[in-house]
């Protein structure tokens, strides 16, 4: 839901770091305050042509600023359920659907990728929009964009290619 509700203006750059700016705006909904955050864009996504995609979308911009025009919210303003249902149908069509894979599996795979790449738990939680429990989480302004980027760029998945 978070990524699908992004607008073109939510793809930003600061200090040479491209990132998704998940903050409040028209038509956006977040589960918790920690869901609002900045997420660096992994270099493999950039190498796959994401910034060119953004430039193309900006050049062909209609009155809508939504990043993914093809995805429509449901009657409650949520993008997640319809996308999850479509993904489940795709898995079934490909003959690879089983009880332990779903659209939510991407989160689990990301967590495994972070763990296996040595990303600290605090950074992994910040990237996912999960809050730390306890009093110490109330102090400071959180993990910096630079640290998030440094750690995110470490994440890799053996054997995965973007060809």
PDB file of C-alpha atoms in Angstrom:
ATOM      1  CA  UNK A   1       0.000   0.000   0.000  1.00  0.00           C
ATOM      2  CA  UNK A   2       2.830   2.415   0.868  1.00  0.00           C
ATOM      3  CA  UNK A   3       4.681   2.174  -2.441  1.00  0.00           C
ATOM      4  CA  UNK A   4       1.528   2.025  -4.565  1.00  0.00           C
ATOM      5  CA  UNK A   5       0.183   5.292  -3.171  1.00  0.00           C
ATOM      6  CA  UNK A   6       3.357   7.227  -4.037  1.00  0.00           C
ATOM      7  CA  UNK A   7       3.265  10.283  -6.244  1.00  0.00           C
ATOM      8  CA  UNK A   8       5.938  11.297  -8.756  1.00  0.00           C
ATOM      9  CA  UNK A   9       6.923  14.086  -6.381  1.00  0.00           C
ATOM     10  CA  UNK A  10       7.654  11.477  -3.683  1.00  0.00           C
ATOM     11  CA  UNK A  11      10.766  10.287  -5.530  1.00  0.00           C
ATOM     12  CA  UNK A  12      13.452  12.614  -4.259  1.00  0.00           C
ATOM     13  CA  UNK A  13      17.194  13.053  -4.028  1.00  0.00           C
ATOM     14  CA  UNK A  14      19.288  14.432  -1.190  1.00  0.00           C
ATOM     15  CA  UNK A  15      23.055  14.403  -0.976  1.00  0.00           C
ATOM     16  CA  UNK A  16      23.286  12.127  -4.003  1.00  0.00           C
ATOM     17  CA  UNK A  17      20.861   9.599  -2.447  1.00  0.00           C
ATOM     18  CA  UNK A  18      17.652   8.830  -4.336  1.00  0.00           C
ATOM     19  CA  UNK A  19      14.809   7.884  -2.023  1.00  0.00           C
ATOM     20  CA  UNK A  20      11.087   7.311  -1.632  1.00  0.00           C
ATOM     21  CA  UNK A  21       9.527   9.971   0.594  1.00  0.00           C
ATOM     22  CA  UNK A  22       6.656   8.256   2.370  1.00  0.00           C
ATOM     23  CA  UNK A  23       4.891  11.162   4.042  1.00  0.00           C
ATOM     24  CA  UNK A  24       1.337  12.353   4.359  1.00  0.00           C
ATOM     25  CA  UNK A  25      -0.388  13.901   1.409  1.00  0.00           C
ATOM     26  CA  UNK A  26      -3.548  13.806  -0.634  1.00  0.00           C
ATOM     27  CA  UNK A  27      -4.993  10.293  -0.806  1.00  0.00           C
ATOM     28  CA  UNK A  28      -2.264   8.728   1.343  1.00  0.00           C
ATOM     29  CA  UNK A  29      -2.816   6.570   4.401  1.00  0.00           C
ATOM     30  CA  UNK A  30      -0.352   5.120   6.892  1.00  0.00           C
ATOM     31  CA  UNK A  31      -0.877   2.561   9.640  1.00  0.00           C
ATOM     32  CA  UNK A  32       1.394   4.231  12.178  1.00  0.00           C
ATOM     33  CA  UNK A  33       3.569   7.321  12.611  1.00  0.00           C
ATOM     34  CA  UNK A  34       6.675   5.180  12.011  1.00  0.00           C
ATOM     35  CA  UNK A  35       5.251   4.207   8.606  1.00  0.00           C
ATOM     36  CA  UNK A  36       6.038   7.717   7.438  1.00  0.00           C
ATOM     37  CA  UNK A  37       9.701   7.673   6.487  1.00  0.00           C
ATOM     38  CA  UNK A  38      12.345   8.069   3.807  1.00  0.00           C
ATOM     39  CA  UNK A  39      13.543   4.882   2.116  1.00  0.00           C
ATOM     40  CA  UNK A  40      16.661   4.965  -0.067  1.00  0.00           C
ATOM     41  CA  UNK A  41      16.271   3.340  -3.467  1.00  0.00           C
ATOM     42  CA  UNK A  42      18.462   0.266  -3.874  1.00  0.00           C
ATOM     43  CA  UNK A  43      21.110   0.600  -6.579  1.00  0.00           C
ATOM     44  CA  UNK A  44      19.737  -2.452  -8.420  1.00  0.00           C
ATOM     45  CA  UNK A  45      16.373  -0.699  -8.815  1.00  0.00           C
ATOM     46  CA  UNK A  46      18.164   2.352 -10.203  1.00  0.00           C
ATOM     47  CA  UNK A  47      20.289   0.168 -12.525  1.00  0.00           C
ATOM     48  CA  UNK A  48      17.087  -1.507 -13.754  1.00  0.00           C
ATOM     49  CA  UNK A  49      15.905   1.879 -15.064  1.00  0.00           C
ATOM     50  CA  UNK A  50      13.664   3.231 -12.295  1.00  0.00           C
ATOM     51  CA  UNK A  51      14.887   6.817 -12.639  1.00  0.00           C
ATOM     52  CA  UNK A  52      14.290   6.673 -16.402  1.00  0.00           C
ATOM     53  CA  UNK A  53      10.789   5.371 -15.662  1.00  0.00           C
ATOM     54  CA  UNK A  54      10.217   8.359 -13.367  1.00  0.00           C
ATOM     55  CA  UNK A  55      11.494  10.781 -16.026  1.00  0.00           C
ATOM     56  CA  UNK A  56       9.200   9.183 -18.641  1.00  0.00           C
ATOM     57  CA  UNK A  57       6.194   9.400 -16.304  1.00  0.00           C
ATOM     58  CA  UNK A  58       6.957  13.061 -15.552  1.00  0.00           C
ATOM     59  CA  UNK A  59       7.233  13.854 -19.260  1.00  0.00           C
ATOM     60  CA  UNK A  60       3.864  12.197 -19.962  1.00  0.00           C
ATOM     61  CA  UNK A  61       2.286  13.529 -16.784  1.00  0.00           C
ATOM     62  CA  UNK A  62      -1.433  13.936 -16.895  1.00  0.00           C
ATOM     63  CA  UNK A  63      -3.399  15.735 -14.229  1.00  0.00           C
ATOM     64  CA  UNK A  64      -2.607  12.811 -11.917  1.00  0.00           C
ATOM     65  CA  UNK A  65       0.636  12.768 -10.011  1.00  0.00           C
ATOM     66  CA  UNK A  66       0.280   9.129  -8.936  1.00  0.00           C
ATOM     67  CA  UNK A  67       3.423   7.099  -9.668  1.00  0.00           C
ATOM     68  CA  UNK A  68       1.626   3.919 -10.715  1.00  0.00           C
ATOM     69  CA  UNK A  69      -1.430   5.052 -12.676  1.00  0.00           C
ATOM     70  CA  UNK A  70      -2.445   1.478 -13.467  1.00  0.00           C
ATOM     71  CA  UNK A  71      -3.157   0.707  -9.808  1.00  0.00           C
ATOM     72  CA  UNK A  72      -6.463   1.949  -8.430  1.00  0.00           C
ATOM     73  CA  UNK A  73      -7.460   2.157  -4.772  1.00  0.00           C
ATOM     74  CA  UNK A  74     -10.447   0.216  -3.483  1.00  0.00           C
ATOM     75  CA  UNK A  75     -13.517   1.898  -2.010  1.00  0.00           C
ATOM     76  CA  UNK A  76     -11.629   2.354   1.287  1.00  0.00           C
ATOM     77  CA  UNK A  77      -8.674   4.100  -0.376  1.00  0.00           C
ATOM     78  CA  UNK A  78      -6.351   1.112  -0.001  1.00  0.00           C
ATOM     79  CA  UNK A  79      -4.154  -0.180  -2.803  1.00  0.00           C
ATOM     80  CA  UNK A  80      -2.897  -3.283  -1.012  1.00  0.00           C
ATOM     81  CA  UNK A  81      -5.742  -5.787  -1.193  1.00  0.00           C
ATOM     82  CA  UNK A  82      -6.382  -5.591  -4.942  1.00  0.00           C
ATOM     83  CA  UNK A  83      -2.655  -5.803  -5.666  1.00  0.00           C
ATOM     84  CA  UNK A  84      -2.235  -8.716  -3.274  1.00  0.00           C
ATOM     85  CA  UNK A  85      -5.180 -10.525  -4.881  1.00  0.00           C
ATOM     86  CA  UNK A  86      -3.755  -9.949  -8.375  1.00  0.00           C
ATOM     87  CA  UNK A  87      -0.363 -11.228  -7.264  1.00  0.00           C
ATOM     88  CA  UNK A  88      -1.967 -14.361  -5.807  1.00  0.00           C
ATOM     89  CA  UNK A  89      -3.709 -14.973  -9.137  1.00  0.00           C
ATOM     90  CA  UNK A  90      -0.378 -14.539 -10.941  1.00  0.00           C
ATOM     91  CA  UNK A  91       1.285 -17.097  -8.644  1.00  0.00           C
ATOM     92  CA  UNK A  92      -1.565 -19.523  -9.322  1.00  0.00           C
ATOM     93  CA  UNK A  93      -1.339 -18.948 -13.069  1.00  0.00           C
ATOM     94  CA  UNK A  94       2.401 -19.660 -12.959  1.00  0.00           C
ATOM     95  CA  UNK A  95       1.744 -22.817 -10.946  1.00  0.00           C
ATOM     96  CA  UNK A  96       3.945 -21.715  -8.044  1.00  0.00           C
ATOM     97  CA  UNK A  97       1.344 -20.689  -5.445  1.00  0.00           C
ATOM     98  CA  UNK A  98       1.543 -22.494  -2.113  1.00  0.00           C
ATOM     99  CA  UNK A  99       0.418 -21.674   1.418  1.00  0.00           C
ATOM    100  CA  UNK A 100       3.627 -19.848   2.350  1.00  0.00           C
ATOM    101  CA  UNK A 101       3.967 -17.408  -0.530  1.00  0.00           C
ATOM    102  CA  UNK A 102       1.973 -14.259  -1.079  1.00  0.00           C
ATOM    103  CA  UNK A 103       2.527 -10.592  -1.828  1.00  0.00           C
ATOM    104  CA  UNK A 104       3.492 -10.178   1.836  1.00  0.00           C
ATOM    105  CA  UNK A 105       6.351 -12.637   1.216  1.00  0.00           C
ATOM    106  CA  UNK A 106       8.356  -9.702  -0.164  1.00  0.00           C
ATOM    107  CA  UNK A 107       8.578  -8.307   3.389  1.00  0.00           C
ATOM    108  CA  UNK A 108       9.796 -11.651   4.717  1.00  0.00           C
ATOM    109  CA  UNK A 109      12.329 -11.956   1.916  1.00  0.00           C
ATOM    110  CA  UNK A 110      13.543  -8.413   2.610  1.00  0.00           C
ATOM    111  CA  UNK A 111      14.016  -9.234   6.290  1.00  0.00           C
ATOM    112  CA  UNK A 112      16.027 -12.330   5.375  1.00  0.00           C
ATOM    113  CA  UNK A 113      18.071 -10.274   2.900  1.00  0.00           C
ATOM    114  CA  UNK A 114      18.851  -7.706   5.602  1.00  0.00           C
ATOM    115  CA  UNK A 115      19.817 -10.360   8.148  1.00  0.00           C
ATOM    116  CA  UNK A 116      21.984 -12.243   5.661  1.00  0.00           C
ATOM    117  CA  UNK A 117      23.672  -9.019   4.518  1.00  0.00           C
ATOM    118  CA  UNK A 118      24.531  -7.879   8.045  1.00  0.00           C
ATOM    119  CA  UNK A 119      22.095  -4.952   8.224  1.00  0.00           C
ATOM    120  CA  UNK A 120      21.583  -3.961  11.876  1.00  0.00           C
ATOM    121  CA  UNK A 121      18.122  -4.673  13.290  1.00  0.00           C
ATOM    122  CA  UNK A 122      17.512  -0.989  14.088  1.00  0.00           C
ATOM    123  CA  UNK A 123      18.161  -0.054  10.444  1.00  0.00           C
ATOM    124  CA  UNK A 124      16.015  -2.908   9.132  1.00  0.00           C
ATOM    125  CA  UNK A 125      13.130  -1.758  11.339  1.00  0.00           C
ATOM    126  CA  UNK A 126      13.555   1.855  10.197  1.00  0.00           C
ATOM    127  CA  UNK A 127      13.501   0.800   6.529  1.00  0.00           C
ATOM    128  CA  UNK A 128      10.325  -1.223   7.079  1.00  0.00           C
ATOM    129  CA  UNK A 129       8.581   1.464   9.092  1.00  0.00           C
ATOM    130  CA  UNK A 130       8.552  -0.554  12.301  1.00  0.00           C
ATOM    131  CA  UNK A 131       9.057   1.323  15.533  1.00  0.00           C
ATOM    132  CA  UNK A 132      11.418   0.321  18.296  1.00  0.00           C
ATOM    133  CA  UNK A 133       9.730  -0.477  21.568  1.00  0.00           C
ATOM    134  CA  UNK A 134      11.026   1.168  24.695  1.00  0.00           C
ATOM    135  CA  UNK A 135      11.955   4.562  26.016  1.00  0.00           C
ATOM    136  CA  UNK A 136      15.182   4.855  23.994  1.00  0.00           C
ATOM    137  CA  UNK A 137      13.181   5.057  20.758  1.00  0.00           C
ATOM    138  CA  UNK A 138      11.725   8.386  21.943  1.00  0.00           C
ATOM    139  CA  UNK A 139      15.139  10.067  21.835  1.00  0.00           C
ATOM    140  CA  UNK A 140      16.863  11.485  18.761  1.00  0.00           C
ATOM    141  CA  UNK A 141      15.519  11.776  15.242  1.00  0.00           C
ATOM    142  CA  UNK A 142      16.076   8.219  14.073  1.00  0.00           C
ATOM    143  CA  UNK A 143      18.483   6.627  11.642  1.00  0.00           C
ATOM    144  CA  UNK A 144      19.863   9.106   9.096  1.00  0.00           C
ATOM    145  CA  UNK A 145      19.213   8.801   5.373  1.00  0.00           C
ATOM    146  CA  UNK A 146      22.956   8.260   4.857  1.00  0.00           C
ATOM    147  CA  UNK A 147      23.078   5.289   7.241  1.00  0.00           C
ATOM    148  CA  UNK A 148      19.855   3.834   5.818  1.00  0.00           C
ATOM    149  CA  UNK A 149      21.342   4.083   2.328  1.00  0.00           C
ATOM    150  CA  UNK A 150      24.717   2.602   3.302  1.00  0.00           C
ATOM    151  CA  UNK A 151      23.057  -0.403   4.921  1.00  0.00           C
ATOM    152  CA  UNK A 152      20.348  -0.903   2.286  1.00  0.00           C
ATOM    153  CA  UNK A 153      22.935  -1.014  -0.504  1.00  0.00           C
ATOM    154  CA  UNK A 154      24.490  -4.070   1.203  1.00  0.00           C
ATOM    155  CA  UNK A 155      21.328  -6.129   0.746  1.00  0.00           C
ATOM    156  CA  UNK A 156      21.628  -8.755  -1.951  1.00  0.00           C
ATOM    157  CA  UNK A 157      19.941 -12.007  -2.872  1.00  0.00           C
ATOM    158  CA  UNK A 158      22.191 -14.742  -4.207  1.00  0.00           C
ATOM    159  CA  UNK A 159      21.256 -15.804  -7.695  1.00  0.00           C
ATOM    160  CA  UNK A 160      18.771 -12.985  -8.322  1.00  0.00           C
ATOM    161  CA  UNK A 161      19.379 -11.094 -11.542  1.00  0.00           C
ATOM    162  CA  UNK A 162      17.620  -8.141 -13.128  1.00  0.00           C
ATOM    163  CA  UNK A 163      18.365  -9.082 -16.746  1.00  0.00           C
TER     164      UNK A 163
END
